[in-house]
Amino acid sequence: MQEILEEIARRQPCYVELRYHEHVTSSLMAQKGRIDQAGTSRHQGVGVRALVNGSWGFSSTSNLERGAIESAIGRAVEAARELARSQKKKIPEFSPMALSRADYEEPGYKELRAISIEDKIARVVETEQKLLKESALIHTAVVRYNEIFEHKAIATSDGAACSRRLVRPEFRTAAFTGSGSEQQVAGRGVGVTGGWQCLFHHPSAANMVGETAREAVELLKAGHPEGGVKTVILEPALVGLLCHEAVGHTVEADFVQSGSVAKGRLGTRVASDLVTLCDSGIPPYSGGPGGYLPFDDEGVPCRTTTIIENGTLKSYLHNRESAAIMGAEPRGNARAWNYADEPIIRMTNTYMLPGTMALEDIIASTADGLLVTGAGGGQADASGEFMFSASSAFEIKQGKLGRRLREVTLSGVAFDVLQTVDAVSREFRWDMGSGYCGKGQPAKVDAGGPYIRCRLMVGGRQEG
Amino acid sequence: MDPQAKTAELEDQCRYILKAARAAGADEAFVSASYGLSARIQYEKNDFNLAAYHEGGGFGITVHKDQRQGAASVNTFSKEAVDEVVRQALAFARFSIPDEYLGMAEKSDYIALPETFDPGMAELPMGELRRLAEAMIAAAKHDARVSLDGASVERSAGVHVIANTRGVLASDHSTSLNWYLMGMAIEGADVTSFDHLSDFAYFLPGVESKVLETAGNLAQRLLACLGAKPARSFKGAVLLPACAVDELLLDPIVYHIVGRNIMDGKSRFSNSLGETIASPSVTFSDDPHDIALRGCTAWSGEGVPTRGMALVERGVLKTHLDSVYSARRRGTKPTGNGGGPHGPLLAQGTRSLAELRRAASPLLEFTRYSGSVDPITGDFSGLAKGGRLYVNGADQGPVKETMIAGNTFELLRRDLIMSDERFDDSGSYRLPCVLVDGVSVTSAAS
């Protein structure tokens, strides 16, 4: 397929990008001693993007024959010509650059293919039974396994010719406790780019069953936080969420061009000196991060982007288009979820660099605050205002951890909150690999970092 | 696209796939096949940035073998793909756990819904889409302070067929124009939160005025947020927009009346049929045959006929919702909405929004909820976007960085006051705004 795409792309009179994409997802779910989900889904096809007279056209086909691909190019070119009638600012020509011409098969791809459906189902069922036995207060245990096998081959008319095969497995546990109107649920998740060994040796997989059960039981007696602006210590998953949702999206160049809060702030202070924040498809920290990527869907080799360096905003995240417009260098942030989707600017693995303090010392030096754990959902908007939910928090009084609280939501304005960071731990962990980023299309990403201490708004109860 | 011819073609494909499944050893099989085509004009970064065509189809199959279930799907109809997908589904079933309650829908008759296929829409040229998109953008950006992060206009046409080995065979086809805008208002250093609106129409006639109305409404909402200040913290009255009524009040009810959650011991309403679970002002129903709503359908995803039904009537729980599986487990009958209502409706009240704003003080009104709600406990907490504060009925202006928190089931028991007008945001439901009391409002200013 790769040779055909390369040969077709080379003959085009305008910039054309051809992407063969095979996406195979398998999902298993066990609960109450039964299998509620056991299946697989396979999508494959070729996505075509054409840049004609400074305008983009896109088309796709599930037919892999040469004629069908050439017809799809014709439709993409026609679409681009139509768009050019309305588009005011034409996209400048891309600067020549070294595009990927390598073929990658990432670790774990063959390993996971070799593991039978029987063994995967057995792991899910055994874990469900084990979780159920952790406490008599657990009435339902739910265990999910999901894997995405991805094969992409990219060819562009200006020289990219590359392919990659990788797999991203995920494993999740959840326990339901209590009964009737007094019920609680707690969950854990881990996701990597890699095989079975990589998945189950991830730090977040350690004692997943025990931690899920313990939290589900303790939440039954947990109180609610009081609302207000507070000192909080965020665990790595929440730091990852902060990096991704509250900072990462505002520095995606398409959002910047629309007027996000990061627009015009390169070179200015947006965080405390302790904060250095990066995005990278090939990050320096090991553990098979869930957004690992050797090159993106424009054929650009992935490199590390330092977004914030010691508190100063240094760079945005680009695709080739935004890089050409803003005079920057693309570093591999263009991706599409499926063959029928066009590549857009996405984060890969977004993280804060660790500091020098031990977590124990950060807690010990906190007079009044919360240690917040377990990232739930998160949303942020162009102003940098964000909202995250966390599964629970622990009160800190005079440097000592206290009672557990539930239903914790955090909010703030990213660059304001980052200015308040006054402690950064030396521990580092990827912890968002089981999650997906939504931006019109889903994307597998990861995020993480150290523990940090900052001040932000905690949603909670007010006195009546 | 000829919808009748395409339907006939997909029906033939479904019969072939079911036959292949039986031949490969499946005891029972269900297949869902679809085909669609679309064209889209997209606007980003305050300019047009993409025109795209898509055409595709595929099918998914669920098989039962020795009371074990497996599933597989693919985006092609080739003979090789059918054989492979059937083999994969059976492979998953082979290692699954036997479950005596697995079953499939029985053959049924379905009511004929009004036609929602407009040949003119199906063939709408890209140039005409572009013209519509231009008009939409111009309407949204008539005030230079409006910045659009994204917008799109997309026409699509599709056919969907389901069939199973018990004789179920159902199909539908429709066209639609979907439009969407997301943006913020910017005035100097003042950047509002983003907001978005979308809507759809099946038919071309009259569509342009609907598109322009959506664009104008978004611009109005964004501009109203300029100059926002942090509010103050209090526990009291909040006027929920329809989208928050759906997310904070109705979704948790649905969670607890779905048969699957009842059979798994996750429901607080498992023994509450005929009991009061909410304020008498709450009458919540499902109308799956209202074609103005996106969920409109004559049959459920399993092939069970749908019907209108009251879920909660004057605060009293009237029914549980069962799929084929949960009905077999619970000894009931499938209701055709086992996953939740297709067309959620909440009865309106008699008081105008203006009256509701004067009904309590202080009162927070907002347009969008960005937060979480735990359907199990009913606890919710999140940001109230596009907020305005009212004191003694007087508008104190827009507010920002304001969070709300509370518990759905506590709120439902309180005196809820519905507006006299209902809203159908993007055709998802028909719901009034609801005035609730007892909500914790936390401001960054506190």
Coordinates of N, CA, C and O in Angstrom, one line a residue, chain A residues 28 31-36 38-44 56-60 62 75 78-79 82-83 85-89 117-118 121 125 139-140 176 180-181 183-185 224 227-229 254-255 257-260 321 339-340 342 379-383 385-387 389 406-407 409 411 413 457 459-464, chain B residues 40-42 44-54 69-75 88 91-92 95-97 99 126-127 130 134 147-149 182 184 186 191-194 233-235 255 260 263-268 325 329 370-372 374 376-377 379-383 385 401 403 405-406 440-444 446:
Chain A
L28 N -13.6 -5.6 25.7 CA -14.1 -6.6 26.6 C -14.6 -6.0 27.8 O -13.9 -5.1 28.4
Q31 N -18.9 -7.9 34.2 CA -19.5 -7.4 35.4 C -20.5 -8.4 35.9 O -21.1 -9.1 35.1
K32 N -20.6 -8.6 37.2 CA -21.6 -9.5 37.7 C -21.4 -10.9 37.2 O -22.4 -11.6 37.0
G33 N -20.2 -11.3 37.0 CA -19.9 -12.6 36.5 C -20.3 -12.9 35.1 O -20.4 -14.1 34.6
R34 N -20.7 -11.9 34.3 CA -21.0 -12.1 32.9 C -20.1 -11.2 32.0 O -19.5 -10.3 32.5
I35 N -20.1 -11.5 30.7 CA -19.4 -10.7 29.8 C -20.4 -9.8 29.1 O -21.3 -10.3 28.4
D36 N -20.4 -8.5 29.3 CA -21.3 -7.6 28.8 C -20.9 -7.1 27.4 O -21.7 -6.5 26.7
A38 N -18.0 -8.1 24.2 CA -16.9 -8.9 23.7 C -16.9 -8.7 22.1 O -17.8 -9.4 21.5
G39 N -16.1 -7.9 21.6 CA -16.2 -7.7 20.2 C -15.1 -6.9 19.6 O -14.2 -6.4 20.3
T40 N -15.1 -6.8 18.3 CA -14.0 -6.0 17.6 C -14.6 -5.3 16.4 O -15.6 -5.6 15.9
S41 N -13.9 -4.2 16.1 CA -14.4 -3.3 15.0 C -13.2 -2.9 14.1 O -12.1 -2.5 14.7
R42 N -13.3 -3.1 12.8 CA -12.2 -2.8 12.0 C -12.6 -1.7 10.9 O -13.6 -1.9 10.2
H43 N -11.9 -0.6 10.8 CA -12.1 0.4 9.8 C -10.8 0.6 9.0 O -9.8 0.8 9.6
Q44 N -10.9 0.6 7.7 CA -9.7 0.9 7.0 C -10.1 1.7 5.7 O -11.2 1.5 5.2
W56 N -7.8 24.0 1.4 CA -7.8 22.6 1.6 C -9.1 21.9 1.1 O -10.2 22.4 1.3
G57 N -8.9 20.8 0.5 CA -10.0 19.9 0.2 C -9.7 18.5 0.8 O -8.5 18.1 0.8
F58 N -10.8 17.8 1.2 CA -10.5 16.5 1.8 C -11.6 15.5 1.3 O -12.7 15.9 1.0
S59 N -11.1 14.3 1.1 CA -12.1 13.2 0.7 C -11.5 11.9 1.2 O -10.3 11.8 1.7
S60 N -12.3 10.9 1.2 CA -11.8 9.6 1.7 C -12.5 8.5 1.0 O -13.6 8.6 0.4
S62 N -13.1 4.0 1.3 CA -12.8 2.7 1.9 C -12.3 1.6 0.9 O -12.0 0.5 1.2
R75 N -12.0 14.4 -6.0 CA -13.0 15.0 -5.2 C -12.4 16.0 -4.2 O -12.9 17.1 -4.0
E78 N -11.5 19.1 -6.1 CA -12.7 19.9 -6.5 C -13.2 20.6 -5.2 O -13.6 21.8 -5.3
A79 N -13.2 20.0 -4.1 CA -13.6 20.6 -2.8 C -12.7 21.8 -2.5 O -13.2 22.9 -2.1
E82 N -13.6 24.8 -4.6 CA -14.8 25.4 -4.2 C -14.6 26.3 -3.0 O -15.0 27.4 -2.9
L83 N -13.8 25.7 -2.0 CA -13.5 26.5 -0.8 C -12.7 27.8 -1.1 O -12.9 28.8 -0.5
R85 N -13.1 29.9 -3.2 CA -14.0 31.0 -3.5 C -14.4 31.8 -2.3 O -14.7 33.0 -2.4
S86 N -14.3 31.2 -1.1 CA -14.7 31.9 0.1 C -13.5 32.2 1.1 O -13.6 33.1 1.9
Q87 N -12.5 31.4 1.0 CA -11.4 31.6 1.9 C -10.6 32.9 1.7 O -10.2 33.2 0.6
K88 N -10.5 33.7 2.7 CA -9.9 35.0 2.6 C -8.4 35.0 2.5 O -7.7 35.5 1.7
K89 N -7.8 34.3 3.6 CA -6.4 34.2 3.7 C -5.9 32.9 3.1 O -6.2 31.8 3.7
I117 N -7.7 -14.3 22.3 CA -8.9 -13.7 22.8 C -9.2 -14.4 24.2 O -9.6 -13.8 25.1
E118 N -9.0 -15.7 24.2 CA -9.3 -16.5 25.4 C -8.5 -15.9 26.6 O -9.1 -15.8 27.7
I121 N -9.9 -12.4 27.6 CA -11.2 -12.5 28.4 C -10.9 -13.1 29.8 O -11.5 -12.6 30.8
V125 N -12.1 -11.4 33.3 CA -13.0 -12.1 34.2 C -12.3 -12.4 35.6 O -13.0 -12.2 36.6
H139 N -20.9 -4.4 45.7 CA -21.9 -5.3 45.1 C -21.7 -5.5 43.6 O -22.2 -6.5 43.0
T140 N -21.0 -4.6 42.9 CA -20.7 -4.8 41.5 C -19.3 -4.4 41.2 O -18.9 -3.3 41.6
F176 N -18.6 -0.7 42.7 CA -19.8 -0.1 43.2 C -20.1 -0.6 44.6 O -20.1 -1.8 44.8
G180 N -29.2 1.1 47.3 CA -30.2 2.1 47.2 C -29.7 3.5 46.9 O -29.0 3.7 46.0
S181 N -30.1 4.4 47.8 CA -29.7 5.8 47.6 C -28.3 6.1 48.2 O -27.8 7.2 48.1
Q183 N -25.0 4.9 47.5 CA -24.1 4.1 46.7 C -22.9 5.0 46.3 O -23.1 6.2 46.2
Q184 N -21.8 4.4 46.1 CA -20.6 5.1 45.6 C -19.9 4.2 44.5 O -20.1 3.0 44.5
V185 N -19.1 4.9 43.7 CA -18.3 4.1 42.7 C -17.0 4.7 42.7 O -16.8 5.9 42.8
H224 N -18.3 16.1 51.9 CA -18.1 17.0 50.8 C -17.2 18.1 51.1 O -17.1 18.6 52.3
G227 N -16.8 24.8 49.5 CA -16.4 25.5 48.3 C -15.6 26.7 48.6 O -15.7 27.3 49.7
G228 N -14.6 27.1 47.7 CA -13.8 28.3 47.9 C -12.5 28.1 47.3 O -12.1 27.0 46.8
V229 N -11.7 29.2 47.3 CA -10.3 29.1 46.8 C -9.4 28.5 47.9 O -9.4 29.0 49.0
D254 N -4.2 26.4 16.2 CA -5.5 26.7 15.6 C -6.3 27.5 16.7 O -7.0 28.5 16.3
F255 N -6.3 27.1 17.9 CA -7.0 27.9 19.0 C -6.3 29.3 19.1 O -7.0 30.3 19.4
Q257 N -4.8 31.0 16.9 CA -5.2 31.9 15.8 C -6.7 32.4 15.9 O -7.0 33.4 15.4
S258 N -7.5 31.6 16.6 CA -8.9 32.0 16.9 C -9.0 33.1 18.0 O -10.0 33.6 18.2
G259 N -7.9 33.2 18.8 CA -7.9 34.2 19.8 C -7.9 33.7 21.2 O -8.4 34.3 22.1
S260 N -7.3 32.5 21.4 CA -7.2 32.0 22.8 C -6.4 32.9 23.7 O -5.6 33.8 23.2
E321 N 0.5 23.8 8.4 CA -0.2 25.0 8.0 C 0.1 26.1 9.0 O 0.5 27.2 8.6
Y339 N -9.5 7.1 9.0 CA -9.2 7.4 7.7 C -10.1 8.5 7.1 O -9.7 9.3 6.2
A340 N -11.3 8.6 7.6 CA -12.3 9.5 7.0 C -12.2 10.9 7.7 O -13.0 11.7 7.5
E342 N -9.9 14.4 8.7 CA -8.7 15.1 8.3 C -7.8 15.4 9.5 O -8.3 15.5 10.6
Q379 N -12.7 20.0 31.4 CA -13.0 20.8 30.2 C -12.3 22.2 30.4 O -12.1 22.6 31.6
A380 N -12.0 22.8 29.3 CA -11.4 24.1 29.5 C -11.8 24.9 28.2 O -12.1 24.3 27.2
D381 N -11.7 26.2 28.3 CA -12.0 27.0 27.1 C -10.9 28.0 26.8 O -9.9 28.0 27.5
A382 N -11.2 28.7 25.7 CA -10.1 29.5 25.1 C -9.6 30.6 26.1 O -8.5 31.1 25.9
S383 N -10.4 30.9 27.1 CA -9.9 31.9 28.1 C -9.0 31.3 29.1 O -8.4 32.0 29.9
E385 N -10.0 29.2 31.3 CA -10.8 28.8 32.5 C -11.1 27.3 32.3 O -11.5 26.8 31.3
F386 N -10.8 26.5 33.4 CA -11.0 25.0 33.3 C -11.8 24.5 34.4 O -12.0 25.2 35.5
M387 N -12.3 23.3 34.3 CA -13.0 22.6 35.3 C -12.6 21.1 35.2 O -12.6 20.6 34.1
S389 N -12.9 17.3 37.3 CA -13.5 16.6 38.5 C -12.4 15.6 38.9 O -11.7 15.0 38.1
R406 N -15.3 13.6 49.0 CA -15.8 13.1 47.6 C -16.4 14.2 46.8 O -16.7 15.3 47.4
E407 N -16.6 13.9 45.5 CA -17.2 14.9 44.6 C -16.5 16.2 44.6 O -17.0 17.3 45.0
T409 N -14.5 19.0 42.6 CA -14.2 19.6 41.3 C -13.4 20.9 41.5 O -13.5 21.6 42.5
S411 N -11.5 24.3 39.7 CA -11.7 25.3 38.6 C -10.7 26.4 38.8 O -10.2 26.7 39.9
V413 N -8.3 29.7 36.3 CA -7.8 30.1 35.0 C -6.3 29.7 34.9 O -5.5 30.0 35.8
M457 N -9.8 27.2 42.7 CA -11.1 27.1 43.3 C -11.7 25.7 43.4 O -11.6 25.0 42.4
G459 N -14.9 23.5 44.0 CA -16.4 23.5 44.0 C -16.9 22.8 45.2 O -16.3 21.7 45.5
G460 N -17.9 23.2 45.8 CA -18.4 22.5 47.0 C -19.6 23.2 47.6 O -20.2 24.0 47.0
R461 N -19.9 22.7 48.8 CA -21.2 23.1 49.4 C -21.0 24.4 50.2 O -20.0 24.7 50.8
Q462 N -22.0 25.3 50.1 CA -22.1 26.5 50.9 C -23.1 26.3 52.0 O -24.0 25.5 51.9
E463 N -22.9 27.1 53.0 CA -23.9 27.0 54.1 C -25.2 27.6 53.6 O -25.3 28.6 52.9
G464 N -26.3 27.0 54.1 CA -27.6 27.4 53.6 C -28.0 28.7 54.4 O -27.4 29.1 55.3
Chain B
R40 N -19.2 18.7 3.5 CA -19.1 19.7 4.6 C -18.2 20.9 4.3 O -17.2 20.7 3.6
I41 N -18.6 22.0 4.7 CA -17.8 23.2 4.6 C -17.5 23.6 6.1 O -18.3 23.7 6.9
Q42 N -16.2 23.8 6.3 CA -15.8 24.1 7.7 C -15.1 25.4 7.8 O -14.3 25.8 6.9
E44 N -12.7 27.8 10.5 CA -11.9 27.8 11.7 C -11.0 29.0 11.6 O -10.6 29.5 10.6
K45 N -10.6 29.4 12.8 CA -9.6 30.5 12.9 C -10.1 31.7 12.2 O -9.4 32.4 11.5
N46 N -11.4 32.0 12.2 CA -12.1 33.1 11.6 C -11.9 33.2 10.1 O -11.8 34.2 9.4
D47 N -11.8 32.0 9.5 CA -11.8 31.9 8.0 C -12.3 30.5 7.6 O -12.2 29.6 8.4
F48 N -12.7 30.4 6.3 CA -13.0 29.1 5.8 C -11.7 28.2 5.7 O -10.7 28.8 5.3
N49 N -11.8 27.0 6.1 CA -10.5 26.2 6.1 C -10.6 24.8 5.5 O -9.6 24.2 5.3
L50 N -11.8 24.3 5.2 CA -11.8 23.0 4.7 C -13.2 22.7 4.0 O -14.2 23.1 4.5
A51 N -13.1 22.0 2.8 CA -14.3 21.5 2.2 C -14.0 20.0 2.1 O -12.9 19.6 1.7
A52 N -15.0 19.2 2.5 CA -14.8 17.7 2.5 C -15.9 16.9 2.0 O -17.1 17.3 2.2
Y53 N -15.6 15.8 1.4 CA -16.6 14.9 1.0 C -16.4 13.6 1.7 O -15.2 13.2 2.0
H54 N -17.5 12.9 2.0 CA -17.3 11.5 2.6 C -18.4 10.6 2.1 O -19.5 11.0 2.0
Q69 N -22.1 -14.7 23.7 CA -22.3 -13.6 22.7 C -20.9 -13.0 22.2 O -20.0 -12.9 23.0
G70 N -20.9 -12.7 21.0 CA -19.7 -12.0 20.4 C -20.2 -11.0 19.3 O -21.3 -11.2 18.8
A71 N -19.3 -10.0 19.1 CA -19.7 -9.0 18.1 C -18.5 -8.6 17.3 O -17.3 -8.7 17.7
A72 N -18.8 -8.1 16.1 CA -17.7 -7.6 15.2 C -18.3 -6.7 14.2 O -19.5 -6.8 13.8
S73 N -17.5 -5.7 13.7 CA -18.0 -4.8 12.6 C -16.9 -4.4 11.7 O -15.7 -4.5 12.0
V74 N -17.2 -3.9 10.5 CA -16.3 -3.6 9.5 C -16.9 -2.5 8.6 O -18.1 -2.5 8.4
N75 N -16.1 -1.7 7.9 CA -16.6 -0.7 7.0 C -16.6 -1.1 5.6 O -16.2 -0.3 4.7
Q88 N -14.8 -13.7 13.4 CA -14.4 -13.0 14.6 C -15.4 -12.9 15.7 O -15.2 -13.1 16.8
A91 N -15.6 -16.1 17.3 CA -14.4 -16.4 18.1 C -14.5 -15.7 19.5 O -14.2 -16.3 20.5
F92 N -15.1 -14.5 19.5 CA -15.3 -13.8 20.8 C -16.4 -14.6 21.6 O -16.3 -14.7 22.8
F95 N -15.3 -17.8 23.7 CA -14.6 -17.7 24.9 C -15.4 -16.8 25.9 O -14.9 -16.5 27.0
S96 N -16.6 -16.4 25.6 CA -17.4 -15.6 26.5 C -18.0 -16.5 27.5 O -17.9 -17.8 27.5
I97 N -18.7 -15.9 28.5 CA -19.4 -16.7 29.5 C -20.8 -17.0 29.1 O -21.5 -16.1 28.7
D99 N -24.7 -17.2 29.1 CA -25.7 -16.4 29.8 C -27.1 -16.8 29.3 O -27.4 -16.5 28.1
M126 N -21.8 21.5 -3.3 CA -20.8 22.1 -2.4 C -20.9 23.6 -2.4 O -20.8 24.3 -1.4
G127 N -21.1 24.1 -3.6 CA -21.2 25.6 -3.8 C -22.3 26.2 -3.0 O -22.2 27.2 -2.4
R130 N -21.5 26.1 0.6 CA -20.5 27.2 0.9 C -21.3 28.6 1.0 O -21.0 29.3 1.9
E134 N -21.4 30.9 4.3 CA -21.0 32.3 4.3 C -22.1 33.1 5.0 O -21.7 34.0 5.8
S147 N -15.7 36.3 17.8 CA -14.6 35.5 17.2 C -15.1 34.1 17.1 O -15.5 33.5 18.1
L148 N -15.0 33.5 15.9 CA -15.5 32.1 15.8 C -14.3 31.2 15.8 O -13.4 31.3 14.9
D149 N -14.2 30.3 16.7 CA -13.2 29.3 16.7 C -13.5 28.2 15.7 O -12.6 27.6 15.0
M182 N -19.0 27.6 17.1 CA -18.4 27.8 18.5 C -17.5 29.0 18.5 O -16.8 29.2 17.5
M184 N -16.3 32.9 20.8 CA -16.2 33.7 22.0 C -16.3 35.1 21.6 O -16.1 35.5 20.4
I186 N -14.6 38.9 22.1 CA -13.3 39.5 22.6 C -13.4 41.0 22.5 O -13.8 41.6 21.4
V191 N -11.9 38.4 27.3 CA -12.2 37.2 26.5 C -13.3 36.4 27.2 O -13.0 36.0 28.3
T192 N -14.4 36.3 26.6 CA -15.5 35.5 27.3 C -15.2 34.0 27.2 O -14.3 33.5 26.4
S193 N -15.9 33.2 28.0 CA -15.8 31.7 27.8 C -16.4 31.4 26.4 O -17.1 32.2 25.8
F194 N -15.9 30.3 25.9 CA -16.5 29.9 24.6 C -17.9 29.4 24.8 O -18.3 29.0 25.9
S233 N -20.6 34.2 46.6 CA -21.0 32.8 47.0 C -22.3 32.9 47.8 O -22.5 33.8 48.6
F234 N -23.1 31.9 47.5 CA -24.4 31.8 48.3 C -25.0 30.4 48.1 O -24.5 29.7 47.2
K235 N -25.9 30.1 48.9 CA -26.7 28.8 48.6 C -28.1 29.3 48.4 O -28.7 29.9 49.2
Y255 N -30.8 7.1 34.5 CA -29.8 6.0 35.0 C -30.5 5.1 36.0 O -30.3 3.8 35.9
R260 N -31.1 -2.4 33.0 CA -29.8 -3.0 33.3 C -29.3 -2.6 34.7 O -28.7 -3.4 35.4
M263 N -31.3 -4.4 37.4 CA -31.0 -5.8 37.6 C -29.6 -6.0 38.3 O -29.3 -7.0 38.9
D264 N -28.7 -4.9 38.1 CA -27.4 -5.0 38.7 C -27.3 -4.4 40.1 O -26.2 -4.2 40.7
G265 N -28.5 -4.0 40.6 CA -28.5 -3.4 42.0 C -27.9 -2.0 42.1 O -27.5 -1.6 43.1
K266 N -27.9 -1.3 40.9 CA -27.3 0.0 40.9 C -28.4 1.1 41.0 O -28.0 2.3 41.0
S267 N -29.6 0.7 41.0 CA -30.7 1.7 41.0 C -31.3 2.0 42.4 O -31.5 1.1 43.2
R268 N -31.6 3.3 42.6 CA -32.3 3.7 43.8 C -33.8 3.6 43.5 O -34.6 3.8 44.5
Y325 N -32.5 -7.9 26.7 CA -31.8 -8.6 27.8 C -32.3 -8.4 29.2 O -32.6 -9.3 29.9
R329 N -34.1 -10.9 31.9 CA -33.6 -11.0 33.3 C -34.6 -10.7 34.3 O -34.7 -11.4 35.4
S370 N -20.6 23.2 32.7 CA -19.3 22.5 32.4 C -18.9 21.9 33.6 O -18.2 22.5 34.4
G371 N -19.3 20.7 33.8 CA -18.9 20.0 35.1 C -19.3 18.5 35.1 O -19.6 18.0 34.0
S372 N -19.4 18.0 36.2 CA -19.7 16.5 36.3 C -21.0 16.4 37.1 O -21.4 17.2 37.9
D374 N -22.6 12.9 39.1 CA -22.5 11.5 39.4 C -23.9 10.9 39.4 O -24.7 11.2 40.3
I376 N -25.1 8.1 40.1 CA -25.4 7.2 41.1 C -25.8 7.9 42.4 O -26.8 7.6 43.0
T377 N -25.0 8.9 42.8 CA -25.3 9.6 44.0 C -26.2 10.8 43.8 O -26.8 11.3 44.6
D379 N -24.8 13.7 43.1 CA -23.9 14.8 43.4 C -23.4 15.5 42.1 O -23.0 14.8 41.2
F380 N -23.5 16.8 42.0 CA -23.0 17.5 40.8 C -22.2 18.7 41.3 O -22.4 19.3 42.3
S381 N -21.2 19.0 40.5 CA -20.4 20.2 40.7 C -19.7 20.6 39.4 O -19.2 19.8 38.7
G382 N -19.8 21.9 39.1 CA -19.1 22.3 37.9 C -19.3 23.8 37.7 O -19.9 24.5 38.5
L383 N -18.8 24.3 36.6 CA -18.9 25.7 36.2 C -20.2 26.1 35.6 O -20.7 25.3 34.7
K385 N -21.5 28.4 33.1 CA -20.9 29.3 32.0 C -22.0 30.3 31.5 O -23.2 29.9 31.5
E401 N -16.3 32.7 36.4 CA -15.6 31.9 37.4 C -16.6 31.6 38.6 O -16.2 31.8 39.7
M403 N -19.0 28.5 40.2 CA -19.3 27.1 40.2 C -20.6 26.8 41.0 O -21.0 27.6 41.9
A405 N -22.9 23.6 42.8 CA -22.8 22.2 43.4 C -24.1 21.9 44.1 O -24.8 22.8 44.7
G406 N -24.4 20.6 44.1 CA -25.6 20.2 44.8 C -25.9 18.7 44.6 O -25.0 18.0 44.2
S440 N -25.6 25.2 45.8 CA -24.4 26.0 46.3 C -23.7 26.7 45.2 O -23.4 26.1 44.2
V441 N -23.6 28.0 45.3 CA -22.9 28.8 44.2 C -21.6 29.3 44.8 O -21.6 30.0 45.9
T442 N -20.5 29.0 44.2 CA -19.2 29.4 44.7 C -18.5 30.3 43.7 O -18.4 29.9 42.5
S443 N -18.1 31.4 44.2 CA -17.4 32.3 43.3 C -15.9 32.4 43.6 O -15.5 32.3 44.7
A444 N -15.1 32.7 42.6 CA -13.7 32.9 42.7 C -13.4 34.1 43.6 O -12.3 34.2 44.2
S446 N -14.8 34.7 46.3 CA -15.0 34.3 47.8 C -13.6 34.0 48.4 O -12.7 33.6 47.7

